[in-house]
Coordinates of C-alpha atoms in Angstrom, one line a residue:
X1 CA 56.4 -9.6 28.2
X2 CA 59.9 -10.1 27.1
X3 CA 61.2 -7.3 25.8
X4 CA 63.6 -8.9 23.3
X5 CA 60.4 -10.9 22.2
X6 CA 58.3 -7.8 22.4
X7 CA 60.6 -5.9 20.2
X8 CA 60.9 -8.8 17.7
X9 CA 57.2 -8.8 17.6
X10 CA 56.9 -4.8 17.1
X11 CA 59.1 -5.0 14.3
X12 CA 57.5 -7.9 12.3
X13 CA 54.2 -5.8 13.1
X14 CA 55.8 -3.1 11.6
X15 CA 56.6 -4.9 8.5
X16 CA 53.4 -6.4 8.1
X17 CA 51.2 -3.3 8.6
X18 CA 53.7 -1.9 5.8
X19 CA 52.3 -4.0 3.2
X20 CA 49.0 -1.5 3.3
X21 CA 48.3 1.8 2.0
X22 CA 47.1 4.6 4.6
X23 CA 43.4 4.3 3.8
X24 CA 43.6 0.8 4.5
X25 CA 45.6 0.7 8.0
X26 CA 43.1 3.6 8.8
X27 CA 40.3 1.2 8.5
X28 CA 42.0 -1.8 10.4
X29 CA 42.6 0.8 13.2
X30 CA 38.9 1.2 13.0
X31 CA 37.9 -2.1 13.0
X32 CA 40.8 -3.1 15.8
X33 CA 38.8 -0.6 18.2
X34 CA 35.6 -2.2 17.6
X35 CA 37.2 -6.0 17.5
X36 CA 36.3 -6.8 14.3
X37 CA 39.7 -6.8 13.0
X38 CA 39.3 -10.0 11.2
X39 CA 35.9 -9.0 9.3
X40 CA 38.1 -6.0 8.1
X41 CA 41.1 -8.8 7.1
X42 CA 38.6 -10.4 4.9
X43 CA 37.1 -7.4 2.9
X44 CA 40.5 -6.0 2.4
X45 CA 41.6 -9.9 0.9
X46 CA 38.2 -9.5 -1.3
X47 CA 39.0 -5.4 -2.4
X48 CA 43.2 -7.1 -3.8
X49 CA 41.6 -10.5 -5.6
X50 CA 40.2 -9.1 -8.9
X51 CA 40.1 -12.2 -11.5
X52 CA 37.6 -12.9 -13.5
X53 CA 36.7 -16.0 -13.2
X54 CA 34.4 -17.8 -16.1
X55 CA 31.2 -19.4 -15.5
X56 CA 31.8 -22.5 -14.0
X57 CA 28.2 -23.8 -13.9
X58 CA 28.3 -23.8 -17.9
X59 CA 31.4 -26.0 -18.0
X60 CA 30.7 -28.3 -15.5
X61 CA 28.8 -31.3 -16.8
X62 CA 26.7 -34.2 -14.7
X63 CA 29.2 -36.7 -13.0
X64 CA 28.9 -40.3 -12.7
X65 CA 27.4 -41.8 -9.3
X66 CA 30.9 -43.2 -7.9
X67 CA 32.5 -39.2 -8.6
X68 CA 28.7 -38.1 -7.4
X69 CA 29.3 -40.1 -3.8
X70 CA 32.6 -38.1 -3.2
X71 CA 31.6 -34.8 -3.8
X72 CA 29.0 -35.2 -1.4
X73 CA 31.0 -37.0 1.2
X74 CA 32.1 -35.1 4.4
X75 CA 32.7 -37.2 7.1
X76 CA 36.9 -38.8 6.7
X77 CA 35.5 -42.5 6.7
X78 CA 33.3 -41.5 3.9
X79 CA 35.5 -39.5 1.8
X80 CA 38.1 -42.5 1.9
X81 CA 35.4 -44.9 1.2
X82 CA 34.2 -42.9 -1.7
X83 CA 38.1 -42.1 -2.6
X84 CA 38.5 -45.9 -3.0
X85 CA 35.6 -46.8 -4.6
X86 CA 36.3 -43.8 -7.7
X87 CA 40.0 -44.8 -7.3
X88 CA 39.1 -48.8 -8.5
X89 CA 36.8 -47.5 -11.1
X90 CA 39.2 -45.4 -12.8
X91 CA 41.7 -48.0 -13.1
X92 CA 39.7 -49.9 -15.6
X93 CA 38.8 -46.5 -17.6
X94 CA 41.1 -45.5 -20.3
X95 CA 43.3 -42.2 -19.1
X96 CA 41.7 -39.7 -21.4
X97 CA 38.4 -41.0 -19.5
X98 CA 39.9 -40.4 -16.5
X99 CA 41.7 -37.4 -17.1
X100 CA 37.9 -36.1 -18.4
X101 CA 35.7 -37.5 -15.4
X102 CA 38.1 -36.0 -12.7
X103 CA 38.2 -32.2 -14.6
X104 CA 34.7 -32.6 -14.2
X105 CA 34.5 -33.1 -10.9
X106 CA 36.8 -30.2 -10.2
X107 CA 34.9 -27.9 -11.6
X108 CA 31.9 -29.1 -10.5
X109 CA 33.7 -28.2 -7.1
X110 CA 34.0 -24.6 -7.9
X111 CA 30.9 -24.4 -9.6
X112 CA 29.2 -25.2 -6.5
X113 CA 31.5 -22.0 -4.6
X114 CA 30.6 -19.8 -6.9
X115 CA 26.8 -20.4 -6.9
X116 CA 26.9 -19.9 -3.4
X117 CA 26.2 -23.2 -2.5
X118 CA 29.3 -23.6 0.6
X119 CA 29.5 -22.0 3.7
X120 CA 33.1 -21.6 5.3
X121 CA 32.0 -23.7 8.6
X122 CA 31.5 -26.9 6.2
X123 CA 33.3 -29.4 5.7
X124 CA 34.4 -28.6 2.2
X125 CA 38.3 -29.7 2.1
X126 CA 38.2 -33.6 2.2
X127 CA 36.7 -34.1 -1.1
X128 CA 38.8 -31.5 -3.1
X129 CA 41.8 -33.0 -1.9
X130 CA 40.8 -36.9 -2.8
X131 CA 40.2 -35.7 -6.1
X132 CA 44.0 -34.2 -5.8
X133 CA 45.2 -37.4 -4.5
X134 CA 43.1 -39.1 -7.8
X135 CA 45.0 -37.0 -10.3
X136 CA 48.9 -37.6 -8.8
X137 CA 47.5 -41.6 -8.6
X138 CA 46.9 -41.4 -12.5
X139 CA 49.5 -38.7 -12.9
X140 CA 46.9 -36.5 -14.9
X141 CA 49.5 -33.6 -15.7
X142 CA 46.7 -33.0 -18.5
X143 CA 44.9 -31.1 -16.0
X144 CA 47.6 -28.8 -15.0
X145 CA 45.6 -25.5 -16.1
X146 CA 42.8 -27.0 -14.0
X147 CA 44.4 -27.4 -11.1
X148 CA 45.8 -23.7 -11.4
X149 CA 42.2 -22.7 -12.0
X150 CA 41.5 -24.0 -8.5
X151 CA 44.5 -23.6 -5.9
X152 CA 45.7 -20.1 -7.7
X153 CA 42.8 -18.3 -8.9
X154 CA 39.9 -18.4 -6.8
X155 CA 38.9 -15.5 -4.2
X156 CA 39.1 -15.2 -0.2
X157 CA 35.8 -17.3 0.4
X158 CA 37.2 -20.5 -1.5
X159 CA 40.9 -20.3 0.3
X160 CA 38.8 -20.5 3.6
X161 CA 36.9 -23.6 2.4
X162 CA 39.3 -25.4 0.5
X163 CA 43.1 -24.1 0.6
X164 CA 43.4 -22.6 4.1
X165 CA 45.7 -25.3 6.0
X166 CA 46.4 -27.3 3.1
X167 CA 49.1 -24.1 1.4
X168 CA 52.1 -26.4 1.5
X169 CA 49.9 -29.7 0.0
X170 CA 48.6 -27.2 -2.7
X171 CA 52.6 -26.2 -3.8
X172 CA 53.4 -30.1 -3.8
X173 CA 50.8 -31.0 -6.3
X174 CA 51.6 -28.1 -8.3
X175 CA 55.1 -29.2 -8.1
X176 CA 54.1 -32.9 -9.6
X177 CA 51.5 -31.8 -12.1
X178 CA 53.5 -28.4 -13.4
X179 CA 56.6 -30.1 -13.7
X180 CA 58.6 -28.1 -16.2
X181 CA 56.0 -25.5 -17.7
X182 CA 57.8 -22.9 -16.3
X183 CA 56.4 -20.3 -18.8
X184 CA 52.8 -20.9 -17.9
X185 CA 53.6 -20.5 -13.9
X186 CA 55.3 -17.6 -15.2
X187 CA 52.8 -15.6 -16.9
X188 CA 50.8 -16.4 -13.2
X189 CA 53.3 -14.9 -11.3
X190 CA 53.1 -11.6 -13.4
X191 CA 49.7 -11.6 -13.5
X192 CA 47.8 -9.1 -10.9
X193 CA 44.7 -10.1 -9.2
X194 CA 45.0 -13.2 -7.6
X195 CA 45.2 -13.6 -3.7
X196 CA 48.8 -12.6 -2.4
X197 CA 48.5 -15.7 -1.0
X198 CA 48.8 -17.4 -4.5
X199 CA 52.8 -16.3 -5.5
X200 CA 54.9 -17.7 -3.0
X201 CA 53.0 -21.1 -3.6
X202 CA 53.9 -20.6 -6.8
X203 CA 57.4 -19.7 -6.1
X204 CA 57.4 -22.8 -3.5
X205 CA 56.0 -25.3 -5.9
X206 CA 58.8 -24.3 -8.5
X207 CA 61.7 -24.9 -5.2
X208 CA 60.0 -28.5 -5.1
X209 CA 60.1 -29.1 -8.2
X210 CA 64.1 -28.4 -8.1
X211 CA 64.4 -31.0 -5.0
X212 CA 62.9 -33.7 -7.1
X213 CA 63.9 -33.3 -10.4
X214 CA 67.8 -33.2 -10.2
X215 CA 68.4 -33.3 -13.4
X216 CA 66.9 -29.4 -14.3
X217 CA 67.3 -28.1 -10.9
X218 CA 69.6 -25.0 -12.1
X219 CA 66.9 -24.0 -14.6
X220 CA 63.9 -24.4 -11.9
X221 CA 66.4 -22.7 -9.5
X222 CA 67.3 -19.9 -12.2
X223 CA 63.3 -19.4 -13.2
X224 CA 62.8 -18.9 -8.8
X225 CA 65.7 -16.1 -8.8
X226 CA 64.4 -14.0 -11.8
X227 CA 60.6 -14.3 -11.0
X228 CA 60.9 -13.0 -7.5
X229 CA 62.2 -10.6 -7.8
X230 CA 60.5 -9.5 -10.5
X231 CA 57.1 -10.0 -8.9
X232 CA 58.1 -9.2 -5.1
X233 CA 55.9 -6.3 -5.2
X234 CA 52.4 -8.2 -6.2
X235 CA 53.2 -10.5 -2.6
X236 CA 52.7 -10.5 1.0
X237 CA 56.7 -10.1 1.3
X238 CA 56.8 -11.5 4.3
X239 CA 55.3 -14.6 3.9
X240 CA 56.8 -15.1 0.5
X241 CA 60.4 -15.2 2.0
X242 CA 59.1 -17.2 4.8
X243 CA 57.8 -19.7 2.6
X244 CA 61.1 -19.4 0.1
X245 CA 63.3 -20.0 3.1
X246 CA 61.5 -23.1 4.1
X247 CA 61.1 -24.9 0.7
X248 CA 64.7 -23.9 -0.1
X249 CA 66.1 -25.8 3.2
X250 CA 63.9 -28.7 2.0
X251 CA 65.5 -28.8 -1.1
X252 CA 68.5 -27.6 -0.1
X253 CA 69.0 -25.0 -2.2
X254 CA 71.9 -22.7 -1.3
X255 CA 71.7 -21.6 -5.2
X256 CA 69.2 -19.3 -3.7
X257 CA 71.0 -17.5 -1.1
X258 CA 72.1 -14.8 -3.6
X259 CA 68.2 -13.7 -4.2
X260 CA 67.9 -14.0 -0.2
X261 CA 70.4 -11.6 0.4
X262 CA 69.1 -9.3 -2.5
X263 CA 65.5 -9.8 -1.2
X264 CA 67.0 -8.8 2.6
X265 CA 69.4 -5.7 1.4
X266 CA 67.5 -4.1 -1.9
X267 CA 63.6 -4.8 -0.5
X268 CA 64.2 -4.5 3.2
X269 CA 62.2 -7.4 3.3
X270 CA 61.7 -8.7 7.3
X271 CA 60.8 -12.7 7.8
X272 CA 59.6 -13.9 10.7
X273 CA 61.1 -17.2 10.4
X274 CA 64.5 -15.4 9.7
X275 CA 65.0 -12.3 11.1
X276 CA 68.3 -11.9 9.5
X277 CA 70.1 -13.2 6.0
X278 CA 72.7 -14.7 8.4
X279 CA 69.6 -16.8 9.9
X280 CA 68.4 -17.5 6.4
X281 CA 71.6 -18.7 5.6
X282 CA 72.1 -20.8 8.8
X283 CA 68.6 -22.4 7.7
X284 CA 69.0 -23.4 4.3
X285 CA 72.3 -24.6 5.0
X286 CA 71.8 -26.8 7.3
X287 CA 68.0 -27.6 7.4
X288 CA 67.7 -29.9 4.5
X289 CA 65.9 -32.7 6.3
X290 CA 63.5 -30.4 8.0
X291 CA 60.6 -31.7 5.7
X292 CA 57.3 -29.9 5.9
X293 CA 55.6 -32.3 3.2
X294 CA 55.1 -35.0 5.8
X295 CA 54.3 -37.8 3.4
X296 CA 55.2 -39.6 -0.2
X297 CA 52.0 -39.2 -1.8
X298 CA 48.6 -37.2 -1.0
X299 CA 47.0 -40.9 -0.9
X300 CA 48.8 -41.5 2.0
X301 CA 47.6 -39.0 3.6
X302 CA 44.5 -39.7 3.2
X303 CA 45.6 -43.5 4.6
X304 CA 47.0 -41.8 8.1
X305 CA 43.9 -39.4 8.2
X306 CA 41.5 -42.7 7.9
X307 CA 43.8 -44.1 10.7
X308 CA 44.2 -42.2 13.0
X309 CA 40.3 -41.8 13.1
X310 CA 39.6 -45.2 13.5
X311 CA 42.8 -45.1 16.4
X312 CA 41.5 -42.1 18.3
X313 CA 37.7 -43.3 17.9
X314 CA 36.4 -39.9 16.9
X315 CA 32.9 -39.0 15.4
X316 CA 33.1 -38.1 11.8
X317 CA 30.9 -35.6 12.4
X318 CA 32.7 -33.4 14.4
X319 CA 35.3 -32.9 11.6
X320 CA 34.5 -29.5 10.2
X321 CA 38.4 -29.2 8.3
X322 CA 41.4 -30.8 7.8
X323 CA 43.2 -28.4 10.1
X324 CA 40.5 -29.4 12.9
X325 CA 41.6 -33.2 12.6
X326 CA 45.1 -32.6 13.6
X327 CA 44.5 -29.7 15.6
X328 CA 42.0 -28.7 18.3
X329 CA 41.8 -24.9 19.2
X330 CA 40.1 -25.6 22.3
X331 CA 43.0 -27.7 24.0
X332 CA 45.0 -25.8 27.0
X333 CA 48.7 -26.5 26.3
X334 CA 50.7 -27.2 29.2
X335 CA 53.6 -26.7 27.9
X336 CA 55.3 -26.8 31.9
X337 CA 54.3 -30.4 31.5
X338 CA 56.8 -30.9 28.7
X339 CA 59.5 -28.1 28.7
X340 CA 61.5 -26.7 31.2
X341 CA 60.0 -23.1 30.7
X342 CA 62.1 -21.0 32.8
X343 CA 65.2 -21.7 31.0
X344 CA 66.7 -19.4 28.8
X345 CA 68.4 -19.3 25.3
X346 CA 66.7 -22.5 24.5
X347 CA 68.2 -24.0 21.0
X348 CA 66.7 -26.5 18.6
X349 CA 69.0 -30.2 18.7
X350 CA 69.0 -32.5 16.3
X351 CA 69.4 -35.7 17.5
X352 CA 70.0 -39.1 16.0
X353 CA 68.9 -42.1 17.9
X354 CA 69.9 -45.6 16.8
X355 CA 68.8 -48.9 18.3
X356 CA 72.0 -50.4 19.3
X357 CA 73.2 -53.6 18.0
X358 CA 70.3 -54.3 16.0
X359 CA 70.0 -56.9 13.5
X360 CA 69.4 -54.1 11.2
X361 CA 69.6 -50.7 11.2
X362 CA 66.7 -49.1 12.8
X363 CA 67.2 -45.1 13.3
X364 CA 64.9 -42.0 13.9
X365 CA 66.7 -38.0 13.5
X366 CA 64.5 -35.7 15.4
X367 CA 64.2 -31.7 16.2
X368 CA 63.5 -30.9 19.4
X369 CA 64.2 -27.8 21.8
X370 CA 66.7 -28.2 24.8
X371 CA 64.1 -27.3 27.6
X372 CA 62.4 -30.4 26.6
X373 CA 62.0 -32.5 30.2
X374 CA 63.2 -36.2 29.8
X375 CA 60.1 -37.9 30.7
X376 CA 58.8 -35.9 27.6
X377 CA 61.4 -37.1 25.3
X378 CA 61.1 -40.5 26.8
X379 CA 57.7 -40.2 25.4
X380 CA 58.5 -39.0 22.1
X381 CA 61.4 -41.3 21.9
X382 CA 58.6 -43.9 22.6
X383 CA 56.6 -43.0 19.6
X384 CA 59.1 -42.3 17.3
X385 CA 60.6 -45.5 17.7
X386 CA 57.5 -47.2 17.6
X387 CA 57.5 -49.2 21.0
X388 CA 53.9 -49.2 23.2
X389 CA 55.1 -47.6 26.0
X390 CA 54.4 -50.5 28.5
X391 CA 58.1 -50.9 29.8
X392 CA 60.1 -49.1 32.1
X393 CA 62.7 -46.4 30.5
X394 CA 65.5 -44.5 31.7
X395 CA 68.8 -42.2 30.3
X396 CA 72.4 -43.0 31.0
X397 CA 74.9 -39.9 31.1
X398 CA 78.2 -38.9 32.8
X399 CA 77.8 -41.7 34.9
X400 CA 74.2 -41.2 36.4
X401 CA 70.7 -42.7 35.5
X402 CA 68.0 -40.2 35.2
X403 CA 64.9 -42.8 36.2
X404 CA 61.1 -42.2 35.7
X405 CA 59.1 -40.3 38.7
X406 CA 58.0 -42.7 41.8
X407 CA 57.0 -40.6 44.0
X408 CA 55.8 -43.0 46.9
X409 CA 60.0 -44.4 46.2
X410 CA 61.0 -41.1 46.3
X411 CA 59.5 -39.8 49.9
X412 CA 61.1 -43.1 51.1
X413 CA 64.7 -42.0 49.7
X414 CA 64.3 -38.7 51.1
X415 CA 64.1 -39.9 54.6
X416 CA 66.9 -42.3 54.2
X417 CA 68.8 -39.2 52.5
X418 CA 69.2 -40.9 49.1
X419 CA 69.3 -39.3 45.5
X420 CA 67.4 -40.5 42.7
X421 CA 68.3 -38.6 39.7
X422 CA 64.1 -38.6 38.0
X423 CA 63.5 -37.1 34.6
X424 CA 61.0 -34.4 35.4
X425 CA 63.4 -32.2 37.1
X426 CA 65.8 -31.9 34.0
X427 CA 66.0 -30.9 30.2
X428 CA 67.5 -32.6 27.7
X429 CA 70.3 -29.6 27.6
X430 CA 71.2 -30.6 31.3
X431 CA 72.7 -34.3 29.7
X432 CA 73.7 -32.9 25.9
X433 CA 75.0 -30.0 25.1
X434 CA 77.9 -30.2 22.8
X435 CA 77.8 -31.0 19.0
X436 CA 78.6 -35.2 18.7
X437 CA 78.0 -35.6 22.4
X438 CA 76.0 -38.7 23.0
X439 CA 73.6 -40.3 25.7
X440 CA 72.0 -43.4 26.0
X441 CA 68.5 -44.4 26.5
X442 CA 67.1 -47.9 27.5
X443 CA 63.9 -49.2 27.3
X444 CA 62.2 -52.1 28.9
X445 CA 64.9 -53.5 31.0
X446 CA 64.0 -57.0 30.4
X447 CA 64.8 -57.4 27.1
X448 CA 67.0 -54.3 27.5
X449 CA 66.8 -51.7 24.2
X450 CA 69.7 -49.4 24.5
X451 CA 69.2 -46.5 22.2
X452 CA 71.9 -44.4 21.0
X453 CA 71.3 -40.3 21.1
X454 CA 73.9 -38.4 19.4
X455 CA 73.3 -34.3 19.2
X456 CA 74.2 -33.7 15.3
X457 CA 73.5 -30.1 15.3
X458 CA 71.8 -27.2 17.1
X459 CA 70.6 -23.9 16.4
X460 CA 69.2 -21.2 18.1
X461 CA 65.4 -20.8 19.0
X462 CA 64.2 -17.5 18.0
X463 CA 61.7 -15.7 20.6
X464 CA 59.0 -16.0 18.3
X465 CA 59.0 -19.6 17.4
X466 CA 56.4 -22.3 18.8
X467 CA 57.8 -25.1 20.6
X468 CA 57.2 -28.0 18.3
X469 CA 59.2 -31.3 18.1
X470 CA 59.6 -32.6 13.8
X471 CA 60.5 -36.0 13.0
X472 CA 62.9 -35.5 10.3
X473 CA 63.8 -38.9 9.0
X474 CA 63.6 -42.7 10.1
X475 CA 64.7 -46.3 8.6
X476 CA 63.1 -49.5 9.1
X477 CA 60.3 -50.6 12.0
X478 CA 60.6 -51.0 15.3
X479 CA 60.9 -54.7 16.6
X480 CA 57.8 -56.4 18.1
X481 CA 57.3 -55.8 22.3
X482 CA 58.7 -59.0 24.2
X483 CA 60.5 -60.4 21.3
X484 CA 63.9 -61.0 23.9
X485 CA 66.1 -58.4 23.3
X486 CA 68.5 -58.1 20.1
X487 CA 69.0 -61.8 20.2
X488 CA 65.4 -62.7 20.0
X489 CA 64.5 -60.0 17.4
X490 CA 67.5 -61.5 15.1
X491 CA 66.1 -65.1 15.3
X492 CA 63.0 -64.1 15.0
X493 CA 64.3 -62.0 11.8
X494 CA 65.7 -65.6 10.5
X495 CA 62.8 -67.4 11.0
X496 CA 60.1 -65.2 9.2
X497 CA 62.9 -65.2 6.3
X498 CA 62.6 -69.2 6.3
X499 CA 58.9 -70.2 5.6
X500 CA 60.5 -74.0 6.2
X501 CA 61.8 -73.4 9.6
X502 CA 59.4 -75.8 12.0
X503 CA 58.8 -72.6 14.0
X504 CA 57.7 -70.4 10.7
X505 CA 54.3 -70.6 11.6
X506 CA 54.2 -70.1 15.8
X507 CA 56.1 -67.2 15.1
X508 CA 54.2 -65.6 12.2
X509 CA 51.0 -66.2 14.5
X510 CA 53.0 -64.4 17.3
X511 CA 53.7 -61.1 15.2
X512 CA 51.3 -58.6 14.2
X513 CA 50.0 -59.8 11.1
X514 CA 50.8 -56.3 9.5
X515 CA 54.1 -56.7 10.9
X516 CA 56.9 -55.7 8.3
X517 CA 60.5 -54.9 9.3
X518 CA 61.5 -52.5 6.9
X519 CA 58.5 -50.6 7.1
X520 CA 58.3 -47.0 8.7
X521 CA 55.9 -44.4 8.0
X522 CA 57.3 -41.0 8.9
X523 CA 53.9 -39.4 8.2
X524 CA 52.2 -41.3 10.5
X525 CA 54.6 -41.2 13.4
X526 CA 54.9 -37.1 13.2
X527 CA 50.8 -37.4 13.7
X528 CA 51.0 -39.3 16.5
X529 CA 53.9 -37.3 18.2
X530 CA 51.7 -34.1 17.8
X531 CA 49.0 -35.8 19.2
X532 CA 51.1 -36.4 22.4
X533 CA 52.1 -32.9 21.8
X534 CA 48.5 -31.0 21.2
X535 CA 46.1 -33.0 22.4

């Protein structure tokens, strides 16, 4: 093992186990010997929750048949089906009607948890969180002390049903439904019992909230500096300033570096995602696009689950939680296949990548680490841009052209003592390496898509971070395969604009007919890249 990594490791280990009292790390020693470390996690999350919840069977009330058909749906197909179906019948109810119907159904949800009625393995999470999307839809801020009841207050057993994977999408509907009742998410905060799980989503939603609502950012800001420290103590410290660090980049909010630095000095506090203040500080500063909400509403979501579904052809059935759709623990990952892993001091770039000469502008900025081999980013740049992948690509830097692997054309150049420069046997680091540097990349060499990669910033990869590649913004669609080039694209630009051009209809039969210009789903694309990633 590497022994900065391993000491890095030891001392977040360290940190961690010092969140428990010497009774308790006796008994995780115990239950570490025999393996069952994770039994032991559980009971010791069940010994800190200690709310009393009220009876929820005596609240909850019968529910309609189209509310009835989504609590019992499972399956993605038939929780969006039953999504839509309760979504057009509640636009022809009146809001208090809705606003009642979908309380209902929520606590009908943890009426059926606390009878005992769900096991972890089921597919619990689909449901809960098309109710979610049903309350931003109708913007039922009504049901704010509802929706605390559920995603803050509930035990061990429910977060592994219903919240575990879905943390950050449980802080962004806080953050539209709580908007500005600071004092009720304040009397949370200092109220013991709850999961330590519960505060910094709390905290989080409150940073969101700042990000979005510019007008009262210093007060949402203010209420985040005096509550936590206030309430560090009641937290998993760790993952609270994880969390705080993340959110505040989002929103870039370098009001809060103050409380980091307190939080890092006074409470000795050690994040994993920031070993340092100076790395918190690098982070917030200058990670404002580095979005972990990865969509614009929680029905869209729902829209790129149902797609990607349908793309990949899986059986509903094998679905057991949202984290499984996106993720599959049993996948190897090669990761020799995509990074260059012997390298060393790999960074995270940044890179903007513009389609050249367009007609209008069409842009991705990514995140991806140096090591990464260019027939990988070739790929991503591929789906991130949107093309199918059925052309030939190749880079353009100081002069040389780094070509995709042909290997039967490559034996022949090696007896003729020829060099081909081919992607797989370099990084992206070995063409860019200096801040506003730029390569180009060119696709299909027909119609000849020269793409623009400019490295906007870099920062260092810490030991302990998983190689991952984020899609951190984009603008408008990428042009239909075949179209002829720039030229083509801009005619056939003018001509959809012109339903009395004589060619209006050959060319709107050509196109996809979901074909829009200016659309571009970030969401979607960041699935599909950790597909090529994961899977």
């Amino acid at each position: 093992m590497n022994k900065d990594f391993k000491d890095e490791f030891n001392k977040v280990l360290g940190k961690v186990l010092g969140n428990f009292n010497e009774d308790e790390l006796k008994n995780i020693l115990e239950q570490m010997k025999e393996g069952n470390i994770f039994e032991d996690y559980e009971s010791l999350m069940d010994n800190m929750y200690s709310y009393k919840a009220p009876s929820y069977s005596t609240l909850a009330k019968p529910m309609p048949d189209f509310m009835q058909k989504l609590f019992e749906a499972r399956s993605i197909a038939d929780v969006y089906t039953a999504y839509s179906e309760a979504k057009k019948r509640m636009q022809d109810m009146a809001q208090n009607e809705r606003e009642k119907t979908t309380r209902n159904f929520l606590l009908n949800i943890l009426a059926k948890m606390q009878n005992g009625e769900v096991e972890v393995t089921n597919t619990n999470q689909m449901p809960l969180w098309a109710g979610m999307a049903l309350v931003e839809k109708f913007d039922m801020k009504v049901l704010a002390d509802t929706i605390l009841e559920v995603l803050i207050k509930q035990n061990y057993k429910f977060y592994q049903c219903y919240i575990d994977a879905f943390e950050e999408d449980c802080e962004y509907i806080i953050s539209k439904v709580c908007c500005g009742q600071l004092d009720t998410l304040s009397q949370l905060m200092h109220t013991t019992g709850f999961l330590p799980f519960a505060y910094p989503m709390i905290v989080n939603a409150v940073v969101l909230m700042a990000k979005h609502d510019r007008a009262n950012r210093l007060k949402y800001l203010a209420w985040v500096s005096t509550t936590v420290v206030d309430c560090v103590e009641e937290t998993l410290q760790a993952e609270l300033l994880d969390r705080l660090i993340e959110a505040a980049a989002e929103a870039n909010a370098t009001e809060l570096l103050p409380l980091l630095k307190t939080l890092y000095d006074k409470y000795k506090i050690l994040s994993v995602t920031a070993p340092t203040y100076k790395d918190a500080e690098n982070i917030i500063r200058n990670g404002n696009d580095h979005e972990y909400i990865q969509y614009n509403s929680l029905e869209e979501l729902l829209d790129g689950m149902k797609e990607k579904e349908e793309n990949d052809g899986m059986q509903n059935d094998s679905m057991n939680t949202y984290d499984d759709f996106f993720w599959d623990d049993n996948d190897d990952y090669f990761w020799d296949d995509i990074f260059i892993t012997n390298q060393k001091n790999v960074d995270m770039f940044t890179l903007n990548v513009t389609l050249n000469n367009a007609p209008l502008e069409i842009m991705r900025q990514i995140e991806v680490p140096s090591n990464i081999r260019l027939d990988a980013l070739a790929e991503i740049l591929t789906i991130a841009m949107g093309w199918e992948g059925s052309h030939l690509n190749q880079f353009k830097a100081n002069g040389k052209f780094y070509e995709e692997t042909n290997y039967e054309e490559d034996a022949f150049n090696k007896k003729c003592g020829l060099k081909k420069f081919r992607q797989h046997e370099y990084s992206l680091r070995d063409l860019l390496n200096r801040k506003g540097n730029k390569i180009l990349w060119e696709y299909d060499f027909g119609d000849s898509w020269e793409h623009s990669i400019t490295l906007e910033s870099r920062r260092k990869m810490p030991a302990y971070e998983e190689y991952a590649v984020k899609l951190l913004k984009g603008k408008n669609a990428c042009p239909p395969e075949d179209v002829g080039g720039v030229i083509g694209y801009k005619h056939l630009l003018e001509v959809l604009d012109n339903p009395k051009s004589p060619e209006y209809m050959m060319m709107k039969d050509w196109v996809s007919p979901n074909f829009n210009p200016k659309k571009f789903s970030k969401a979607k694309t960041q699935h599909l890249i950790d597909d090529y990633l994961y899977e």
